[in-house]
Amino acid sequence: MSVQRHSHGICYYEGFVYVFGGCQSVLFYGNPTNKCERYSIKDDCWENVDDLAIPLGDVGATVMDTGKIMVFGRGSKELYEIS
């Protein structure tokens, strides 16, 4: 990953591991980030994807039946459309 973080959301979808938001810096503290990345299992590399609309920490993520990823964090939720 290009952005070091903790308390991020993570999920798998069609050959990629997606990582959303999280907190940068000190464990249990830090600034939330809106950065998102995905890891290609096939190519063994990370790449940036579209950022979240707002920075989120303590994130959860799940793939919905529609092919969108629902991202939750500290009381907010966002639909992340996979491109």
PDB file of C-alpha atoms in Angstrom:
ATOM      1  CA  MET A   1       0.000   0.000   0.000  1.00  0.00           C
ATOM      2  CA  SER A   2       1.153   3.506  -0.686  1.00  0.00           C
ATOM      3  CA  VAL A   3      -0.701   4.967   2.322  1.00  0.00           C
ATOM      4  CA  GLN A   4       0.212   3.506   5.707  1.00  0.00           C
ATOM      5  CA  ARG A   5      -2.918   3.177   7.841  1.00  0.00           C
ATOM      6  CA  HIS A   6      -4.915   1.287  10.450  1.00  0.00           C
ATOM      7  CA  SER A   7      -8.665   1.032  11.198  1.00  0.00           C
ATOM      8  CA  HIS A   8      -9.381   0.785   7.461  1.00  0.00           C
ATOM      9  CA  GLY A   9     -12.076  -1.144   5.606  1.00  0.00           C
ATOM     10  CA  ILE A  10     -11.105  -4.065   3.418  1.00  0.00           C
ATOM     11  CA  CYS A  11     -12.968  -6.436   1.099  1.00  0.00           C
ATOM     12  CA  TYR A  12     -12.378  -8.779  -1.831  1.00  0.00           C
ATOM     13  CA  TYR A  13     -14.131  -8.450  -5.192  1.00  0.00           C
ATOM     14  CA  GLU A  14     -13.354 -10.143  -8.531  1.00  0.00           C
ATOM     15  CA  GLY A  15      -9.621 -10.680  -8.076  1.00  0.00           C
ATOM     16  CA  PHE A  16      -8.889  -7.471  -6.171  1.00  0.00           C
ATOM     17  CA  VAL A  17      -8.514  -6.658  -2.471  1.00  0.00           C
ATOM     18  CA  TYR A  18      -9.883  -3.159  -1.841  1.00  0.00           C
ATOM     19  CA  VAL A  19      -8.749  -0.960   1.072  1.00  0.00           C
ATOM     20  CA  PHE A  20     -10.779   2.113   2.078  1.00  0.00           C
ATOM     21  CA  GLY A  21      -9.921   5.033   4.342  1.00  0.00           C
ATOM     22  CA  GLY A  22      -8.557   4.378   7.806  1.00  0.00           C
ATOM     23  CA  CYS A  23      -6.358   6.403  10.150  1.00  0.00           C
ATOM     24  CA  GLN A  24      -2.803   7.442   9.518  1.00  0.00           C
ATOM     25  CA  SER A  25      -0.077   7.708  12.174  1.00  0.00           C
ATOM     26  CA  VAL A  26      -0.242   6.585  15.809  1.00  0.00           C
ATOM     27  CA  LEU A  27      -2.271   3.515  16.815  1.00  0.00           C
ATOM     28  CA  PHE A  28      -5.634   4.434  18.427  1.00  0.00           C
ATOM     29  CA  TYR A  29      -5.140   8.039  17.266  1.00  0.00           C
ATOM     30  CA  GLY A  30      -4.441   9.701  13.972  1.00  0.00           C
ATOM     31  CA  ASN A  31      -6.065  11.510  11.133  1.00  0.00           C
ATOM     32  CA  PRO A  32      -8.685   9.746   9.003  1.00  0.00           C
ATOM     33  CA  THR A  33      -7.895   9.505   5.300  1.00  0.00           C
ATOM     34  CA  ASN A  34     -10.107   9.293   2.227  1.00  0.00           C
ATOM     35  CA  LYS A  35      -7.496   7.353   0.219  1.00  0.00           C
ATOM     36  CA  CYS A  36      -8.498   4.078  -1.432  1.00  0.00           C
ATOM     37  CA  GLU A  37      -6.364   1.427  -3.066  1.00  0.00           C
ATOM     38  CA  ARG A  38      -6.747  -2.038  -4.466  1.00  0.00           C
ATOM     39  CA  TYR A  39      -4.375  -4.974  -4.690  1.00  0.00           C
ATOM     40  CA  SER A  40      -4.374  -7.123  -7.811  1.00  0.00           C
ATOM     41  CA  ILE A  41      -3.837 -10.738  -6.820  1.00  0.00           C
ATOM     42  CA  LYS A  42      -3.048 -11.665 -10.428  1.00  0.00           C
ATOM     43  CA  ASP A  43      -0.478  -8.882 -10.999  1.00  0.00           C
ATOM     44  CA  ASP A  44       0.831  -8.738  -7.392  1.00  0.00           C
ATOM     45  CA  CYS A  45       0.662  -4.931  -7.239  1.00  0.00           C
ATOM     46  CA  TRP A  46      -1.225  -2.072  -5.587  1.00  0.00           C
ATOM     47  CA  GLU A  47      -2.976   0.717  -7.469  1.00  0.00           C
ATOM     48  CA  ASN A  48      -4.879   3.812  -6.417  1.00  0.00           C
ATOM     49  CA  VAL A  49      -8.617   3.999  -7.034  1.00  0.00           C
ATOM     50  CA  ASP A  50     -11.066   6.885  -6.585  1.00  0.00           C
ATOM     51  CA  ASP A  51     -10.958   8.504  -3.144  1.00  0.00           C
ATOM     52  CA  LEU A  52     -13.906   8.459  -0.750  1.00  0.00           C
ATOM     53  CA  ALA A  53     -15.971  11.667  -0.635  1.00  0.00           C
ATOM     54  CA  ILE A  54     -14.868  12.273   2.977  1.00  0.00           C
ATOM     55  CA  PRO A  55     -12.084  10.906   5.210  1.00  0.00           C
ATOM     56  CA  LEU A  56     -13.250   7.890   7.249  1.00  0.00           C
ATOM     57  CA  GLY A  57     -11.729   5.992  10.149  1.00  0.00           C
ATOM     58  CA  ASP A  58     -12.900   2.787  11.840  1.00  0.00           C
ATOM     59  CA  VAL A  59     -14.155   1.591   8.456  1.00  0.00           C
ATOM     60  CA  GLY A  60     -16.154  -1.463   7.434  1.00  0.00           C
ATOM     61  CA  ALA A  61     -16.797  -2.506   3.838  1.00  0.00           C
ATOM     62  CA  THR A  62     -18.941  -5.128   2.134  1.00  0.00           C
ATOM     63  CA  VAL A  63     -19.782  -6.047  -1.466  1.00  0.00           C
ATOM     64  CA  MET A  64     -23.475  -5.760  -2.311  1.00  0.00           C
ATOM     65  CA  ASP A  65     -25.398  -7.890  -4.834  1.00  0.00           C
ATOM     66  CA  THR A  66     -25.371  -4.911  -7.220  1.00  0.00           C
ATOM     67  CA  GLY A  67     -21.562  -5.010  -7.544  1.00  0.00           C
ATOM     68  CA  LYS A  68     -21.154  -1.874  -5.460  1.00  0.00           C
ATOM     69  CA  ILE A  69     -19.190  -1.761  -2.241  1.00  0.00           C
ATOM     70  CA  MET A  70     -20.852  -0.253   0.831  1.00  0.00           C
ATOM     71  CA  VAL A  71     -18.322   1.596   2.975  1.00  0.00           C
ATOM     72  CA  PHE A  72     -19.132   2.590   6.578  1.00  0.00           C
ATOM     73  CA  GLY A  73     -17.113   4.701   8.983  1.00  0.00           C
ATOM     74  CA  ARG A  74     -17.839   6.630  12.165  1.00  0.00           C
ATOM     75  CA  GLY A  75     -21.539   7.119  11.484  1.00  0.00           C
ATOM     76  CA  SER A  76     -21.232   7.758   7.753  1.00  0.00           C
ATOM     77  CA  LYS A  77     -21.909   5.438   4.865  1.00  0.00           C
ATOM     78  CA  GLU A  78     -21.068   5.631   1.195  1.00  0.00           C
ATOM     79  CA  LEU A  79     -21.675   3.516  -1.880  1.00  0.00           C
ATOM     80  CA  TYR A  80     -18.426   2.992  -3.737  1.00  0.00           C
ATOM     81  CA  GLU A  81     -19.019   2.141  -7.379  1.00  0.00           C
ATOM     82  CA  ILE A  82     -16.378  -0.154  -8.823  1.00  0.00           C
ATOM     83  CA  SER A  83     -15.038   1.005 -12.163  1.00  0.00           C
TER      84      SER A  83
END
